[in-house]
Short mmCIF file of C-alpha atoms in Angstrom, two decimals:
data_model
loop_
_atom_site.label_atom_id
_atom_site.label_comp_id
_atom_site.label_asym_id
_atom_site.label_seq_id
_atom_site.Cartn_x
_atom_site.Cartn_y
_atom_site.Cartn_z
CA UNK A 1 108.16 95.15 108.91
CA UNK A 2 107.59 97.55 106.06
CA UNK A 3 105.50 95.97 103.32
CA UNK A 4 105.77 97.20 99.75
CA UNK A 5 104.47 96.05 96.40
CA UNK A 6 106.13 96.78 93.10
CA UNK A 7 105.78 96.36 89.36
CA UNK A 8 103.51 97.56 86.56
CA UNK A 9 99.77 98.03 87.23
CA UNK A 10 98.06 94.66 87.21
CA UNK A 11 101.33 92.75 87.65
CA UNK A 12 102.40 93.87 91.10
CA UNK A 13 104.54 91.63 93.30
CA UNK A 14 105.08 91.64 97.08
CA UNK A 15 108.24 93.03 98.62
CA UNK A 16 109.72 94.38 101.83
CA UNK A 17 111.67 97.50 102.68
CA UNK A 18 114.50 96.72 105.07
CA UNK A 19 116.69 98.94 107.21
CA UNK A 20 118.70 101.41 105.20
CA UNK A 21 116.01 101.51 102.51
CA UNK A 22 117.03 98.19 100.90
CA UNK A 23 114.06 96.70 99.06
CA UNK A 24 113.72 92.96 98.46
CA UNK A 25 111.43 90.86 96.29
CA UNK A 26 109.48 88.33 98.37
CA UNK A 27 107.58 86.72 95.50
CA UNK A 28 109.00 83.38 96.67
CA UNK A 29 106.99 83.79 99.88
CA UNK A 30 104.02 82.92 97.69
CA UNK A 31 101.37 85.37 98.87
CA UNK A 32 100.23 88.87 98.00
CA UNK A 33 99.19 91.34 100.68
CA UNK A 34 95.44 90.89 100.45
CA UNK A 35 92.47 89.91 102.60
CA UNK A 36 93.50 86.26 102.70
CA UNK A 37 97.05 87.16 103.74
CA UNK A 38 96.08 89.49 106.58
CA UNK A 39 93.19 87.34 107.77
CA UNK A 40 95.19 84.13 108.11
CA UNK A 41 98.21 85.21 110.12
CA UNK A 42 100.19 86.28 107.07
CA UNK A 43 102.29 88.85 108.89
CA UNK A 44 103.61 86.16 111.23
CA UNK A 45 104.36 83.79 108.35
CA UNK A 46 106.10 86.57 106.44
CA UNK A 47 108.28 87.40 109.45
CA UNK A 48 109.30 83.77 109.71
CA UNK A 49 110.04 83.56 106.00
CA UNK A 50 112.11 86.74 106.19
CA UNK A 51 114.25 85.35 108.98
CA UNK A 52 115.21 82.32 106.91
CA UNK A 53 115.25 83.80 103.43
CA UNK A 54 115.76 87.56 103.67
CA UNK A 55 119.51 87.51 103.08
CA UNK A 56 119.14 85.59 99.81
CA UNK A 57 116.05 87.35 98.45
CA UNK A 58 116.67 89.34 95.25
CA UNK A 59 116.83 93.11 95.51
CA UNK A 60 114.26 95.25 93.73
CA UNK A 61 115.65 97.57 91.08
CA UNK A 62 115.53 101.23 92.00
CA UNK A 63 113.70 101.95 88.76
CA UNK A 64 110.79 99.65 89.66
CA UNK A 65 107.41 101.29 90.17
CA UNK A 66 106.16 101.17 93.76
CA UNK A 67 102.56 100.01 93.87
CA UNK A 68 99.99 100.43 96.65
CA UNK A 69 101.40 98.43 99.59
CA UNK A 70 98.10 96.58 100.04
CA UNK A 71 96.35 94.72 97.24
CA UNK A 72 92.99 96.30 96.42
CA UNK A 73 91.10 96.45 99.73
CA UNK A 74 87.52 95.37 100.13
CA UNK A 75 86.56 98.87 101.23
CA UNK A 76 88.02 102.24 102.09
CA UNK A 77 86.15 103.92 104.95
CA UNK A 78 87.05 107.60 105.35
CA UNK A 79 86.46 109.87 108.31
CA UNK A 80 85.49 113.46 107.61
CA UNK A 81 86.29 116.58 109.66
CA UNK A 82 88.37 114.62 112.18
CA UNK A 83 90.78 117.48 112.94
CA UNK A 84 89.40 120.57 114.67
CA UNK A 85 91.42 123.00 112.54
CA UNK A 86 90.17 121.41 109.31
CA UNK A 87 86.56 121.52 110.51
CA UNK A 88 86.99 125.22 111.29
CA UNK A 89 88.53 126.06 107.91
CA UNK A 90 85.65 124.18 106.23
CA UNK A 91 83.10 126.27 108.14
CA UNK A 92 81.67 123.19 109.81
CA UNK A 93 80.70 122.43 113.38
CA UNK A 94 82.83 119.90 115.23
CA UNK A 95 81.29 116.46 114.77
CA UNK A 96 79.66 114.78 117.76
CA UNK A 97 80.21 111.38 116.13
CA UNK A 98 82.62 110.33 113.38
CA UNK A 99 81.48 111.37 109.91
CA UNK A 100 81.89 108.37 107.61
CA UNK A 101 81.96 108.06 103.85
CA UNK A 102 83.31 105.57 101.32
CA UNK A 103 85.96 105.93 98.67
CA UNK A 104 85.78 103.51 95.74
CA UNK A 105 88.60 100.96 95.75
CA UNK A 106 89.13 101.62 92.02
CA UNK A 107 90.64 104.96 93.06
CA UNK A 108 93.68 103.25 94.65
CA UNK A 109 97.04 104.15 93.09
CA UNK A 110 100.73 103.82 93.82
CA UNK A 111 102.52 106.47 95.89
CA UNK A 112 104.35 107.98 92.90
CA UNK A 113 101.72 107.42 90.22
CA UNK A 114 100.38 110.51 88.47
CA UNK A 115 97.24 112.20 89.74
CA UNK A 116 94.96 112.39 86.71
CA UNK A 117 92.42 115.20 86.98
CA UNK A 118 89.04 113.72 86.06
CA UNK A 119 87.24 114.94 82.97
CA UNK A 120 85.43 118.18 83.74
CA UNK A 121 87.12 118.68 87.10
CA UNK A 122 87.58 122.27 88.28
CA UNK A 123 88.15 121.86 92.03
CA UNK A 124 90.43 118.90 92.73
CA UNK A 125 91.93 119.24 96.22
CA UNK A 126 94.58 117.48 98.35
CA UNK A 127 94.33 115.88 101.81
CA UNK A 128 97.19 114.11 103.62
CA UNK A 129 95.81 111.38 105.88
CA UNK A 130 96.94 108.52 108.09
CA UNK A 131 95.51 105.26 106.74
CA UNK A 132 94.90 102.31 109.08
CA UNK A 133 95.00 98.81 107.58
CA UNK A 134 92.81 96.22 109.27
CA UNK A 135 94.53 92.93 110.10
CA UNK A 136 91.76 90.86 111.65
CA UNK A 137 88.01 90.77 111.08
CA UNK A 138 86.34 93.31 113.36
CA UNK A 139 82.65 93.28 114.26
CA UNK A 140 81.32 95.03 117.36
CA UNK A 141 84.77 95.30 118.91
CA UNK A 142 85.38 97.43 121.98
CA UNK A 143 87.91 100.25 122.08
CA UNK A 144 90.05 98.08 124.37
CA UNK A 145 90.11 95.35 121.71
CA UNK A 146 90.38 97.60 118.68
CA UNK A 147 94.15 97.76 118.21
CA UNK A 148 94.36 93.97 118.14
CA UNK A 149 92.53 94.23 114.81
CA UNK A 150 95.01 96.67 113.24
CA UNK A 151 97.78 95.37 110.96
CA UNK A 152 99.56 98.65 110.31
CA UNK A 153 99.58 102.09 108.78
CA UNK A 154 100.46 103.99 105.62
CA UNK A 155 100.28 107.43 104.00
CA UNK A 156 97.12 108.25 102.04
CA UNK A 157 96.32 111.31 99.92
CA UNK A 158 92.52 111.58 99.99
CA UNK A 159 92.13 113.58 96.79
CA UNK A 160 88.73 115.24 96.50
CA UNK A 161 86.85 116.97 93.68
CA UNK A 162 85.10 119.60 95.77
CA UNK A 163 82.51 120.65 93.21
CA UNK A 164 81.33 117.06 92.88
CA UNK A 165 81.60 116.44 96.63
CA UNK A 166 79.77 119.56 97.82
CA UNK A 167 77.84 121.10 94.94
CA UNK A 168 76.29 118.17 93.08
CA UNK A 169 73.98 116.85 95.82
CA UNK A 170 73.94 113.44 97.45
CA UNK A 171 76.86 111.89 99.29
CA UNK A 172 80.53 112.84 99.28
CA UNK A 173 81.57 109.62 97.53
CA UNK A 174 81.12 111.23 94.07
CA UNK A 175 83.94 113.67 94.73
CA UNK A 176 86.21 111.12 96.35
CA UNK A 177 86.30 108.11 94.06
CA UNK A 178 87.87 109.14 90.76
CA UNK A 179 90.68 107.03 89.35
CA UNK A 180 94.08 107.86 90.99
CA UNK A 181 92.36 109.67 93.91
CA UNK A 182 93.75 107.29 96.58
CA UNK A 183 97.54 106.96 96.32
CA UNK A 184 98.78 104.76 99.17
CA UNK A 185 102.28 104.22 100.50
CA UNK A 186 105.22 104.11 99.87
CA UNK A 187 104.97 101.24 102.39
CA UNK A 188 102.72 99.79 105.05
CA UNK A 189 104.44 99.80 108.45
CA UNK A 190 103.31 97.13 110.87
CA UNK A 191 102.18 98.35 114.27
CA UNK A 192 105.48 97.52 115.96
CA UNK A 193 107.35 99.87 113.61
CA UNK A 194 105.62 102.97 115.03
CA UNK A 195 106.41 103.93 118.61
CA UNK A 196 103.46 106.30 119.12
CA UNK A 197 100.83 106.45 116.38
CA UNK A 198 99.10 109.23 118.35
CA UNK A 199 101.93 111.74 117.87
CA UNK A 200 103.11 111.74 114.24
CA UNK A 201 103.66 114.80 112.07
CA UNK A 202 101.71 114.94 108.80
CA UNK A 203 102.71 117.35 106.04
CA UNK A 204 101.89 118.16 102.44
CA UNK A 205 103.48 120.48 99.87
CA UNK A 206 102.23 121.75 96.52
CA UNK A 207 105.01 122.86 94.18
CA UNK A 208 107.40 122.88 97.13
CA UNK A 209 105.23 125.11 99.35
CA UNK A 210 103.99 123.69 102.66
CA UNK A 211 100.19 123.62 102.70
CA UNK A 212 99.45 121.17 105.53
CA UNK A 213 101.47 120.68 108.70
CA UNK A 214 99.65 118.79 111.44
CA UNK A 215 99.90 115.99 113.97
CA UNK A 216 97.92 112.85 114.68
CA UNK A 217 97.81 114.07 118.28
CA UNK A 218 95.07 116.43 117.10
CA UNK A 219 92.66 113.74 115.91
CA UNK A 220 89.19 114.35 117.33
CA UNK A 221 88.40 110.64 117.28
CA UNK A 222 91.42 108.38 117.81
CA UNK A 223 92.13 105.10 116.09
CA UNK A 224 90.72 102.74 118.79
CA UNK A 225 87.49 104.73 118.83
CA UNK A 226 87.23 104.71 115.03
CA UNK A 227 87.81 100.97 114.71
CA UNK A 228 85.28 100.25 117.44
CA UNK A 229 82.74 102.76 116.14
CA UNK A 230 82.89 101.66 112.50
CA UNK A 231 82.75 97.97 113.45
CA UNK A 232 79.37 98.66 115.03
CA UNK A 233 77.93 99.61 111.62
CA UNK A 234 79.77 97.20 109.33
CA UNK A 235 82.20 94.32 109.59
CA UNK A 236 85.75 95.43 108.91
CA UNK A 237 87.57 92.76 106.94
CA UNK A 238 91.31 92.07 106.79
CA UNK A 239 92.94 94.46 104.33
CA UNK A 240 90.21 97.08 104.65
CA UNK A 241 91.40 100.64 105.12
CA UNK A 242 90.24 103.39 107.47
CA UNK A 243 91.45 106.84 106.42
CA UNK A 244 91.42 108.94 109.55
CA UNK A 245 90.97 112.52 108.30
CA UNK A 246 93.10 115.49 107.32
CA UNK A 247 94.45 118.55 109.17
CA UNK A 248 93.99 122.15 108.05
CA UNK A 249 95.58 123.48 104.89
CA UNK A 250 93.48 121.98 102.11
CA UNK A 251 92.85 124.04 99.00
CA UNK A 252 89.20 124.58 99.93
CA UNK A 253 90.27 126.43 103.05
CA UNK A 254 92.26 129.17 101.31
CA UNK A 255 90.78 132.58 100.44
CA UNK A 256 90.33 132.34 97.54
CA UNK A 257 90.40 128.53 97.31
CA UNK A 258 93.41 126.98 95.55
CA UNK A 259 92.85 123.86 93.47
CA UNK A 260 95.22 121.64 91.53
CA UNK A 261 96.18 122.29 87.92
CA UNK A 262 98.06 120.20 85.35
CA UNK A 263 101.78 120.52 86.00
CA UNK A 264 101.46 120.85 89.79
CA UNK A 265 103.50 118.53 92.00
CA UNK A 266 102.11 117.27 95.31
CA UNK A 267 104.43 115.83 97.96
CA UNK A 268 103.26 114.48 101.30
CA UNK A 269 104.40 112.34 104.18
CA UNK A 270 103.91 111.16 107.72
CA UNK A 271 106.64 110.74 110.30
CA UNK A 272 107.78 107.10 110.30
CA UNK A 273 105.69 106.22 107.25
CA UNK A 274 107.71 107.79 104.45
CA UNK A 275 106.62 110.21 101.75
CA UNK A 276 104.99 110.10 98.34
CA UNK A 277 104.78 112.39 95.33
CA UNK A 278 102.21 112.82 92.58
CA UNK A 279 102.55 114.83 89.39
CA UNK A 280 99.22 116.32 88.30
CA UNK A 281 98.15 115.50 84.75
CA UNK A 282 95.11 116.44 82.68
CA UNK A 283 92.61 113.79 81.72
CA UNK A 284 92.75 112.72 78.09
CA UNK A 285 89.82 111.17 76.28
CA UNK A 286 92.07 108.44 74.89
CA UNK A 287 92.49 106.93 78.33
CA UNK A 288 94.33 109.28 80.62
#
């Protein structure tokens, strides 16, 4: 299944994307895609509901805003420098263990929502990443068990304000957590939708020019290892997100660096998981 959510911010409803791109409203199913849904066998219930009700479910208007496909997660755990080529372009040594940092859940946005440059930002950068959505509570799980705790996957743009991340001291979270810095979607694909999660092309364009072009086959630490590793430090709850890292081609890696400006357009996608687009806007003191 391909899970979507739609509607204005704060009034999102659950939906599904069917074959051929048809989108249906599943509000009548009675549940949003949140921790309770994932943690109580919601995907199975939804599949059963779809079988009996899918043909009569109302279609979603093409003009409807697509929201993040998962209701605000409990946490977003990101993995830094998880592609060798990105570590090299960043001037960093290859990590011996996964580098972890958090991204505030208030940064979550829809796949086509505007990217709003934060007030005072000078170095906002792009990062296409594969996001893993946790389906079952995971604590001290082994790598062999790890995939049983995964609900599915989606596209994530891990926007980063590099000056705040790297030049202001402390942890990376300051440069990662601004509003609109975590667009997710367009949909969450359940595990069965993806034949081989370890060999998917990731790409990102700025103003139509390819900047990133990588493959999940180049992950330093794969998904089973990440789920197992992270679950040894914290309990992963249903609906939590692990963002698995970005390949080379970020703005920081260019000489000179290239950062986003108002008017830029960022497009990105992952094979089998669709694509998203964000128009870059300047922050306004009256609210954005």
